[in-house]
Amino acid sequence: MIVADANLLAYLVVEGAHTPAALAVARRDDAWAAPRLWRSELMSTLGGYVRRGESAVAGALKRFAVAELAIGDREFDAEPADVLELAARSGCSTYDCEYVAVARALGVPRVTADKQILGAFPRIAVSPEDFVKR
């Protein structure tokens, strides 16, 4: 199991330059987990595609449904104290720290391309490329 952030989910469901890396991660481990926050973050990303005319609403909803399948029943609540402690220590946003807190609680890696998170949490966060090499 891994904790996938909203960017990794977006890379999985929206065809682009990072899609091959997301697919490689899914082939390596298809049990993706996330804090419930992923829904709002992915919806925001998909909303941007709709507003820019790069996707119809129906297409965005299909992509969201694929992401729901990837996460399945592996949605978790992050402990507020953990999130705030991680944010205070790292300088990262509480949104990002929710993913880190869930990964830490589950004892699994957080797979992300976010350089700030990779730098702040080297024991927990791993890039998609490095995860696939494990």
Coordinates of C-alpha atoms in Angstrom, one line a residue:
M1 CA 0.0 0.0 0.0
I2 CA 1.0 3.6 -0.7
V3 CA -0.4 7.0 0.1
A4 CA -1.0 8.7 -3.2
D5 CA -1.3 12.5 -3.2
A6 CA -3.9 14.4 -5.4
N7 CA -1.2 15.1 -8.0
L8 CA -0.4 11.5 -8.5
L9 CA -4.1 10.7 -8.8
A10 CA -4.4 13.5 -11.4
Y11 CA -1.4 12.1 -13.3
L12 CA -3.2 8.7 -13.3
V13 CA -6.5 10.0 -14.6
V14 CA -5.5 12.9 -16.9
E15 CA -3.3 11.9 -19.8
G16 CA -0.1 13.9 -19.7
A17 CA 3.7 13.8 -19.4
H18 CA 3.5 12.3 -15.9
T19 CA 0.9 9.6 -16.7
P20 CA 3.5 6.9 -17.5
A21 CA 5.1 7.3 -14.1
A22 CA 1.7 7.1 -12.3
L23 CA 0.9 4.0 -14.3
A24 CA 4.2 2.4 -13.3
V25 CA 3.5 3.2 -9.7
A26 CA 0.1 1.5 -10.0
R27 CA 1.7 -1.6 -11.6
R28 CA 4.2 -1.8 -8.7
D29 CA 1.5 -1.3 -6.0
D30 CA -2.2 -0.8 -6.9
A31 CA -3.4 -0.4 -3.3
W32 CA -3.5 3.4 -3.1
A33 CA -4.7 5.2 0.1
A34 CA -5.2 8.9 0.8
P35 CA -6.7 11.3 3.4
R36 CA -10.3 12.3 2.5
L37 CA -8.9 15.6 1.4
W38 CA -7.9 14.0 -1.9
R39 CA -11.4 14.4 -3.2
S40 CA -11.5 18.2 -2.9
E41 CA -7.9 18.5 -4.2
L42 CA -8.6 16.4 -7.3
M43 CA -11.9 18.1 -7.9
S44 CA -10.1 21.4 -7.9
T45 CA -7.6 20.2 -10.4
L46 CA -10.4 18.7 -12.6
G47 CA -12.4 21.9 -12.3
G48 CA -9.4 23.8 -13.7
Y49 CA -9.5 21.6 -16.8
V50 CA -13.3 22.2 -17.2
R51 CA -12.9 26.0 -16.8
R52 CA -10.1 26.1 -19.4
G53 CA -12.2 24.1 -21.8
E54 CA -9.7 21.2 -21.8
S55 CA -12.4 18.8 -20.5
A56 CA -16.1 18.6 -20.5
V57 CA -17.9 18.1 -17.2
A58 CA -18.8 14.5 -18.1
G59 CA -15.1 13.7 -18.9
A60 CA -14.0 15.2 -15.6
L61 CA -16.6 13.1 -13.7
K62 CA -15.3 10.0 -15.5
R63 CA -11.8 10.8 -14.4
F64 CA -12.9 11.4 -10.8
A65 CA -14.7 8.0 -10.9
V66 CA -11.4 6.3 -12.0
A67 CA -9.6 8.0 -9.1
E68 CA -12.3 6.7 -6.7
L69 CA -11.7 3.2 -7.9
A70 CA -7.9 3.6 -7.3
I71 CA -8.5 4.7 -3.7
G72 CA -11.4 2.4 -3.1
D73 CA -12.2 2.1 0.7
R74 CA -8.7 3.3 1.6
E75 CA -9.6 6.8 2.7
F76 CA -8.4 7.9 6.1
D77 CA -8.7 10.8 8.5
A78 CA -5.5 12.4 9.5
E79 CA -5.0 13.1 13.2
P80 CA -5.1 16.9 13.5
A81 CA -2.3 17.0 16.1
D82 CA 0.0 15.0 13.7
V83 CA -0.9 17.3 10.8
L84 CA -0.2 20.5 12.8
E85 CA 3.1 19.1 14.2
L86 CA 4.3 18.1 10.8
A87 CA 3.4 21.4 9.2
A88 CA 5.1 23.4 12.0
R89 CA 8.2 21.3 11.8
S90 CA 8.5 21.3 8.0
G91 CA 7.0 24.5 6.8
C92 CA 4.8 22.5 4.4
S93 CA 1.0 23.2 4.1
T94 CA -1.4 21.3 6.3
Y95 CA -2.9 19.9 3.2
D96 CA 0.3 18.3 2.2
C97 CA 0.9 17.2 5.8
E98 CA -2.4 15.3 5.9
Y99 CA -1.0 12.9 3.3
V100 CA 2.3 12.6 5.3
A101 CA 0.4 12.0 8.5
V102 CA -1.7 9.2 6.9
A103 CA 1.4 7.6 5.4
R104 CA 3.2 7.7 8.7
A105 CA 0.2 6.3 10.6
L106 CA -0.1 3.4 8.1
G107 CA 3.7 2.8 7.9
V108 CA 3.7 3.2 4.1
P109 CA 5.4 5.6 1.7
R110 CA 3.8 8.7 0.4
V111 CA 4.4 8.7 -3.3
T112 CA 4.7 12.3 -4.7
A113 CA 6.5 14.4 -7.2
D114 CA 6.3 17.4 -4.9
K115 CA 9.9 18.5 -4.3
Q116 CA 9.2 20.3 -1.1
I117 CA 7.6 17.2 0.5
L118 CA 10.4 15.0 -0.8
G119 CA 12.9 17.3 0.8
A120 CA 11.0 17.7 4.1
F121 CA 10.1 14.1 4.6
P122 CA 12.8 11.9 3.1
R123 CA 11.9 8.9 5.3
I124 CA 8.3 8.9 4.2
A125 CA 8.0 10.6 0.8
V126 CA 9.4 9.0 -2.3
S127 CA 9.1 10.1 -6.0
P128 CA 7.2 7.9 -8.4
E129 CA 10.4 7.1 -10.3
D130 CA 12.2 6.0 -7.1
F131 CA 9.2 4.0 -5.9
V132 CA 9.2 2.0 -9.1
K133 CA 12.9 1.2 -8.7
R134 CA 12.4 -0.3 -5.2

